[in-house]
Structure formats: structure tokens, C-alpha cells
Tab-separated table of C-alpha atoms and ligand atoms in Angstrom:
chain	number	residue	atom	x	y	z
K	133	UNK	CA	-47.261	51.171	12.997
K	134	UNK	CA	-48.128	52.410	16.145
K	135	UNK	CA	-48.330	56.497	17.064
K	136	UNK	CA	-49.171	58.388	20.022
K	137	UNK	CA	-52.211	59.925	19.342
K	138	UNK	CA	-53.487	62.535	18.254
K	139	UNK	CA	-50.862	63.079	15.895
K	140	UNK	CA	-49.696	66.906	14.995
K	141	UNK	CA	-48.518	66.943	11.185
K	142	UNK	CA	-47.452	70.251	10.394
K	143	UNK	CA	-48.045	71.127	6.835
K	144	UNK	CA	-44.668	72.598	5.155
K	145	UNK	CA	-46.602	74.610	2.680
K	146	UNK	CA	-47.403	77.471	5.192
K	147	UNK	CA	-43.538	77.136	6.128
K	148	UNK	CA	-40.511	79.649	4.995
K	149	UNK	CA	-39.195	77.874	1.804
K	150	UNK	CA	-36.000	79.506	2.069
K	151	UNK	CA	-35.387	78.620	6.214
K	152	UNK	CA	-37.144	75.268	5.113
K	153	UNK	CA	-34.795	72.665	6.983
K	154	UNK	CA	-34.540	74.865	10.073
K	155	UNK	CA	-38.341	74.891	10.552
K	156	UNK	CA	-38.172	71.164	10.186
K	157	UNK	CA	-35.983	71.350	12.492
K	158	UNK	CA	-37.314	73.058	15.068
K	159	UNK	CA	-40.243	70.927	14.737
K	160	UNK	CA	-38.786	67.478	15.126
K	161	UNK	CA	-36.862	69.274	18.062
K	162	UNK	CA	-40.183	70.083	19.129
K	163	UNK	CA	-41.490	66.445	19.684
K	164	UNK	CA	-43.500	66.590	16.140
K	165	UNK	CA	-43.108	63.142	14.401
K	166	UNK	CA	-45.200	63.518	11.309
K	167	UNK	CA	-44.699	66.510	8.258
K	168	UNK	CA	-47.582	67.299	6.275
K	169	UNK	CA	-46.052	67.372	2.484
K	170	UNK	CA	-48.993	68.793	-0.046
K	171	UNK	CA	-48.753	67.894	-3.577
K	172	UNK	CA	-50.575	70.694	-5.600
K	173	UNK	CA	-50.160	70.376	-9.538
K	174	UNK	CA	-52.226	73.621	-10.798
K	175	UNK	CA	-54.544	71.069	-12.383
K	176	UNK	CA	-56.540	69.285	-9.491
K	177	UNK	CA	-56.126	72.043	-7.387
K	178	UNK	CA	-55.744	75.536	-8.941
K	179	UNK	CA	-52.124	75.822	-7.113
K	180	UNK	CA	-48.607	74.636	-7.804
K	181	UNK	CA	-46.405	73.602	-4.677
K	182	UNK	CA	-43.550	71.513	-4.892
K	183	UNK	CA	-42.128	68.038	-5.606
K	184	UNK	CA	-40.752	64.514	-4.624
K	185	UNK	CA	-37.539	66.397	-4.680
K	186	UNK	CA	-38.373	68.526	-1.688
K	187	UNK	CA	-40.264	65.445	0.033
K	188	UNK	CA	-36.923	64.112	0.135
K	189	UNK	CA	-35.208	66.979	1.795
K	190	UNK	CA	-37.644	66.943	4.221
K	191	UNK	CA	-36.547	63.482	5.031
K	192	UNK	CA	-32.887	64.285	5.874
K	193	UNK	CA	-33.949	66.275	8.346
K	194	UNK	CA	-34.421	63.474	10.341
K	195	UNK	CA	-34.597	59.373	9.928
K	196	UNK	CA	-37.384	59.917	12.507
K	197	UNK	CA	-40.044	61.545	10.185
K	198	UNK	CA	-42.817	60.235	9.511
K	199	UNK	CA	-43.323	61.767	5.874
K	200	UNK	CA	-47.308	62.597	5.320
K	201	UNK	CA	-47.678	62.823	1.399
K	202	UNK	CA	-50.770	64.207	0.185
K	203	UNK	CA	-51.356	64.215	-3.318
K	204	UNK	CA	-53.745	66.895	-4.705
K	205	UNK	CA	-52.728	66.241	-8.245
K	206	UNK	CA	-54.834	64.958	-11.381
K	207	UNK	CA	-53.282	60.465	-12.133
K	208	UNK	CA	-52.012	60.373	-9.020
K	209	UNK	CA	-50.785	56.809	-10.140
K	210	UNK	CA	-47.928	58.032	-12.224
K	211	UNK	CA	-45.889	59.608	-9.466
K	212	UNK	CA	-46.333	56.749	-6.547
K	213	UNK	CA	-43.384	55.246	-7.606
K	214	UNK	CA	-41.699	58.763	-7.459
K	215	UNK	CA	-43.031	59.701	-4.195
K	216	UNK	CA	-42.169	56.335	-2.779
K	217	UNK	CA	-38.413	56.644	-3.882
K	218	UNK	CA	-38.491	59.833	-2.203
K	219	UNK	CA	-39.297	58.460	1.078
K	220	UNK	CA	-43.075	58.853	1.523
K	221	UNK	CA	-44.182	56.830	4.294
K	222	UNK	CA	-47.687	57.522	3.544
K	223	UNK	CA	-49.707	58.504	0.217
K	224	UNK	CA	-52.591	59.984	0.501
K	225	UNK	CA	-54.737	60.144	-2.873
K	226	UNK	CA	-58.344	62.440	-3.650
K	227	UNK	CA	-60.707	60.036	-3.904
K	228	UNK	CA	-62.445	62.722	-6.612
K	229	UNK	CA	-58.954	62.333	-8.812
K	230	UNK	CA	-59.096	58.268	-9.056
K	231	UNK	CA	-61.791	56.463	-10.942
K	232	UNK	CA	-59.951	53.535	-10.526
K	233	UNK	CA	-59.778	54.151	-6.433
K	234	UNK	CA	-58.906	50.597	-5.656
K	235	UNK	CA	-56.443	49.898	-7.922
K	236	UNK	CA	-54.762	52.905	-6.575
K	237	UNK	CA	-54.309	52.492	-3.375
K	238	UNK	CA	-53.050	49.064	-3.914
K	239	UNK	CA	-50.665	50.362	-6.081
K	240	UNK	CA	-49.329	52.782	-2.850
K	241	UNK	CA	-49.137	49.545	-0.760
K	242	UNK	CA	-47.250	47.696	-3.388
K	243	UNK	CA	-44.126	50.923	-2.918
K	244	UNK	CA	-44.586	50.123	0.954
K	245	UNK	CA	-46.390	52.820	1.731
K	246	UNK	CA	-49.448	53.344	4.348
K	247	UNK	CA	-52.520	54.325	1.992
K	248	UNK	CA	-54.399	57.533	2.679
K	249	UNK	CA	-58.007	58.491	0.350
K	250	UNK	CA	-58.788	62.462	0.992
K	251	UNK	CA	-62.144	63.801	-0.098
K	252	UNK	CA	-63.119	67.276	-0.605
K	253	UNK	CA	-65.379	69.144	1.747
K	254	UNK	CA	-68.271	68.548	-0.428
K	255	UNK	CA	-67.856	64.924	-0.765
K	256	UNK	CA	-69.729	62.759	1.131
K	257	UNK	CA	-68.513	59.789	3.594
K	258	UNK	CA	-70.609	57.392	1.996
K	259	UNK	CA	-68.476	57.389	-1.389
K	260	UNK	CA	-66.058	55.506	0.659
K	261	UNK	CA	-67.884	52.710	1.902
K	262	UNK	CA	-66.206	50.405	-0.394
K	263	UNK	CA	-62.617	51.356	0.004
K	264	UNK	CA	-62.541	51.890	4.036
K	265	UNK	CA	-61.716	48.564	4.580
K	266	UNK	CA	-58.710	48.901	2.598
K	267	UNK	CA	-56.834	52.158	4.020
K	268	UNK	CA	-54.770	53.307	6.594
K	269	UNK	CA	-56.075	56.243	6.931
K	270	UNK	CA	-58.999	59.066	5.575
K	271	UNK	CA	-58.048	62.508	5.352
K	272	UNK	CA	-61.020	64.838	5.421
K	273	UNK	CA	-60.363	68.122	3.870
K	274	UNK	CA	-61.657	70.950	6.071
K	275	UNK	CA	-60.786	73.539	3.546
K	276	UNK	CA	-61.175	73.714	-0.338
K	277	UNK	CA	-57.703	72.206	-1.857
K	278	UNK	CA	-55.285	74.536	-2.431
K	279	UNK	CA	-54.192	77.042	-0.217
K	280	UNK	CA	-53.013	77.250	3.056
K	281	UNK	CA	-54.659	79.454	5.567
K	282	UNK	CA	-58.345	79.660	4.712
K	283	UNK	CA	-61.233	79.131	7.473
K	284	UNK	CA	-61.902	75.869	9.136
K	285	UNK	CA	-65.288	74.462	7.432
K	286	UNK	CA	-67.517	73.491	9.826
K	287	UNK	CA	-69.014	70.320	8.746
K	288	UNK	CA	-65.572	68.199	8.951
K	289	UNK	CA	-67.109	67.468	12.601
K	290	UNK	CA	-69.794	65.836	11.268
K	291	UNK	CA	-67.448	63.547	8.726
K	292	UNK	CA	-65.252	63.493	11.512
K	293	UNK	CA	-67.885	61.505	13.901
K	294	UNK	CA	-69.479	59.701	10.846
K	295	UNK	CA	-65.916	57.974	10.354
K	296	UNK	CA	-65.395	57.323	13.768
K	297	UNK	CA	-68.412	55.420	14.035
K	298	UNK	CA	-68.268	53.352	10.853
K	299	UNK	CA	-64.428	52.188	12.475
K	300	UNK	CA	-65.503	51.452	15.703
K	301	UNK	CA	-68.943	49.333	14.059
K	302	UNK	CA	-66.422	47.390	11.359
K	303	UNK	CA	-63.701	47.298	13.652
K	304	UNK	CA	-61.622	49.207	10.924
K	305	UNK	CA	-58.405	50.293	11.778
K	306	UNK	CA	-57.588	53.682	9.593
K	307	UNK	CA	-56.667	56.986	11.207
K	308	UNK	CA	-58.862	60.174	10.690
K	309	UNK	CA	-57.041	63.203	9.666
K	310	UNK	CA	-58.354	66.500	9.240
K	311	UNK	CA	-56.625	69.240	7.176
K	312	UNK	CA	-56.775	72.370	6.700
K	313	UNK	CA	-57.597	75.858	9.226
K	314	UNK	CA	-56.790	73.388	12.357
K	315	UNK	CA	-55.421	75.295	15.799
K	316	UNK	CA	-55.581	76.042	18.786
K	317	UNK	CA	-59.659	77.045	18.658
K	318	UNK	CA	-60.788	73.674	17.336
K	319	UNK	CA	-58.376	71.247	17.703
K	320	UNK	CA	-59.885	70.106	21.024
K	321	UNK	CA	-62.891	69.320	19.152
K	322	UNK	CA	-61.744	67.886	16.874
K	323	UNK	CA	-60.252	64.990	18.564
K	324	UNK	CA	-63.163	64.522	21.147
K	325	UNK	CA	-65.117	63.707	17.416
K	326	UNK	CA	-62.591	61.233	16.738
K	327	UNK	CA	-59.618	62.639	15.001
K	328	UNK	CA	-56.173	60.942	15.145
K	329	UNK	CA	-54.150	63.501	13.088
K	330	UNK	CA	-54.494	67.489	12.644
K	331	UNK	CA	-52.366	68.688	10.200
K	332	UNK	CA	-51.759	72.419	10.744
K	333	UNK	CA	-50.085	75.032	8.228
K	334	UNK	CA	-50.406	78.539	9.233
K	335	UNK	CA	-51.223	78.247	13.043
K	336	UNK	CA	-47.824	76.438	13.226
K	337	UNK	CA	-45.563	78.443	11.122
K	338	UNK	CA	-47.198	81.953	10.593
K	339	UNK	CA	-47.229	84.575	13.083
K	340	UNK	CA	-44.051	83.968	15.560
K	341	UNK	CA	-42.822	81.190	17.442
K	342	UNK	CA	-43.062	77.482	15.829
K	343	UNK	CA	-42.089	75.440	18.693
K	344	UNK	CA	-44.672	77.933	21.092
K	345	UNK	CA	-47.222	77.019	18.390
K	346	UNK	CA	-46.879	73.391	18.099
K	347	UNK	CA	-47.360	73.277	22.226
K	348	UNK	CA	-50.052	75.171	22.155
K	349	UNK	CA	-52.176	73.309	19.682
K	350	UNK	CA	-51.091	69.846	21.148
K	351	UNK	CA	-51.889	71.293	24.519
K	352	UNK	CA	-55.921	71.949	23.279
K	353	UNK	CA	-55.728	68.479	21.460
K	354	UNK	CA	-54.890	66.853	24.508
K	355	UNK	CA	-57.107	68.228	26.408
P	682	DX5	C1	-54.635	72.618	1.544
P	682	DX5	C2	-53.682	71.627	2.188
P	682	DX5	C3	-53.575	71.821	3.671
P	682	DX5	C4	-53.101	73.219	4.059
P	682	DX5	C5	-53.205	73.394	5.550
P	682	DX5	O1	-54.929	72.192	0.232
P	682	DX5	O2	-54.095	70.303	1.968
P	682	DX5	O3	-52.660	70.857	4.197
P	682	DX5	O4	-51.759	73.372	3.656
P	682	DX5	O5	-52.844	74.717	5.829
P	682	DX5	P1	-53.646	75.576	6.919
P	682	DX5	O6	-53.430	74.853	8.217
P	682	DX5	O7	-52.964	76.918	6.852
P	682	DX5	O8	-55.074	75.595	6.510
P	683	ZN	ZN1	-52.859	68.703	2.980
């Protein structure tokens, strides 16, 4: 599939649950394509959030969606098939949770799903070198799993640029997503060090107007 890049993905967790739809809404009315759905089971990550159920709400929103599934849960391989039915378009999996990393995301690919392998800020680009050839994308966590609005961690640029490099001297084709305290201050950055998609919680839905937001950050990204 073919997007325009870089890619916004708003990430529904720092949404209002009960004006959910709406703020879809107003996003897909505002030119987004992709929404950021985060999996949190209280055992990989110390948080609960939601599940395929709401995933597929999201979709009817709009056949146009792009739904961006990332799992931050502990055997992500038992609830492919669940996430797929709901209408995930891509799965994203911790490469931290999966010993069997692989097998995994050939699993996702088998539902007809684009594959996606997150790692944790403290996790090192290298562990991937044998699964980057396999993916659709690598989503490097810029924050600590979790929770929505914590500070940007500065060394995602340097992941960032390490990816881009390792594509562009394999001829790879994933996308580079970064997630987590992305906006307006460093989303310029972060695509001039190679990122494809910023997902973006809080600077999109907290503090006043979503569709003022979303231009905003896409203006710095496009910078
Ligand atoms: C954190 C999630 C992120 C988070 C982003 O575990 O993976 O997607 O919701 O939210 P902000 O943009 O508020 O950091
Ligand atoms: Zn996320």
C-alpha cells in the first residue's frame, strides 16, 4: 500500500472515550487517514486500555481508516485472529513480548494484516537485524509503554536515523514510526531523521481544538 508521507496517526487513547466517534470524526474530516489504536493489558504494560471491540468502532467511522493496532500486551499471538476480525489493518507486536518473533509476525500476515515489531526505548536496533527484512513497518517507542502524555525521549532520533540507514543500505521497504510525546516541537525532526509515521495522543486531542492540532503538527512535519 502506498501513503502520503509522513503519515499522522492519532492515538485514541489520549481521546474523550465518551465523544469517541466524534473525535474520529473530526479527524478523518480533518484529512487524517491512519488511527493509532493501543492495546495495553495491565501485564506488559502496567495499564489497561481497551479492546478489539472498540478497534472495531473505530472502523465504522469510516471505510477509509487505516486502523494502526499496537499491541502492548503479554502472547500477543492469541488475539491476532481477534484483532484481525476486528478490522486491524496493521499489527504491531513488542519485540520484548515475543520469543518466538518470527513466527509472530507471520502469523499477522497470514490474517492479512501489514506487520509492525515495536521496541521499547531501551532496546536496541540491532535486536532486529534478523526480522527487518520481514516487516512492514518498526515502531520505535519514544516513551515508556503505557501512558499517554509523558516527555518525548530523546534518543528515538538516533534509532530513528539508525533505521533509516539500514533501509536505504538493504533496500528494505518498512515504515518508521515513532510514538509517543510527538508535536508540534519535534515532529519536524523527526521526519528530516527519517520517520514515515508520528503517532500523536495528547498534542492532538488535549488542550482545545483537534482539527487546529492535527494542522499544526502536519504543518512542522512537512516542513
Ligand atoms: C504509549 C502509547 C502511545 C501514546 C501516545 O504506550 O503507545 O501511542 O498513547 O500518546 P502521547 O502522544 O500523548 O505520548
Ligand atoms: Zn502506541
Amino acid at each position: 500500500m502506498d501513503f502520503k508521507l509522513p503519515v499522522l496517526a492519532p492515538s485514541i487513547l489520549a481521546a474523550d472515550f465518551l465523544k469517541l466517534g466524534e473525535q474520529v470524526q473530526i479527524c478523518a474530516d480533518s484529512g487524517i487517514e491512519w488511527i493509532h489504536c493501543d492495546i495495553m493489558d495491565g501485564h506488559f504494560v502496567p495499564n489497561i486500555s481497551y479492546g478489539p471491540a472498540i478497534v472495531e468502532a473505530v472502523g465504522t467511522v469510516s471505510d477509509e481508516l487505516f486502523l494502526d493496532v499496537h499491541l502492548m500486551i503479554e502472547n500477543p499471538d492469541q488475539y491476532i485472529e481477534a484483532f484481525s476480525d476486528a478490522g486491524a489493518d496493521l499489527i504491531s507486536v513488542h519485540f520484548e513480548a515475543c520469543p518466538h518473533l518470527h513466527r509472530t509476525i507471520q502469523h499477522i500476515r497470514d490474517y492479512g494484516c501489514m506487520t509492525g515489531v515495536a521496541i521499547n526505548p531501551s532496546t536496541p536496533v540491532s535486536q532486529l537485524e534478523e526480522i527487518l527484512s520481514e516487516v512492514d513497518l518498526v515502531l520505535v517507542m519514544s516513551v515508556n509503554p503505557g501512558f499517554g502524555g509523558q516527555s518525548f525521549i530523546e534518543s528515538a532520533f538516533n534509532k530513528v536515523e539508525k533505521l533509516r540507514s539500514i533501509k536505504e543500505q538493504n533496500n528494505f521497504s518498512y515504515l518508521i514510526e515513532v510514538d509517543g510525546g510527538v508535536g508540534t516541537k519535534n515532529a519536524a525532526k523527526l521526519v528530516q531523521s527519517g520517520t514515515d509515521v508520528l503517532v500523536a495522543g495528547s498534542s492532538v486531542f488535549k488542550n482545545g481544538n483537534i482539527a487546529e492540532n492535527i494542522t499544526r503538527i502536519l504543518s512542522e512535519a512537512e516542513r
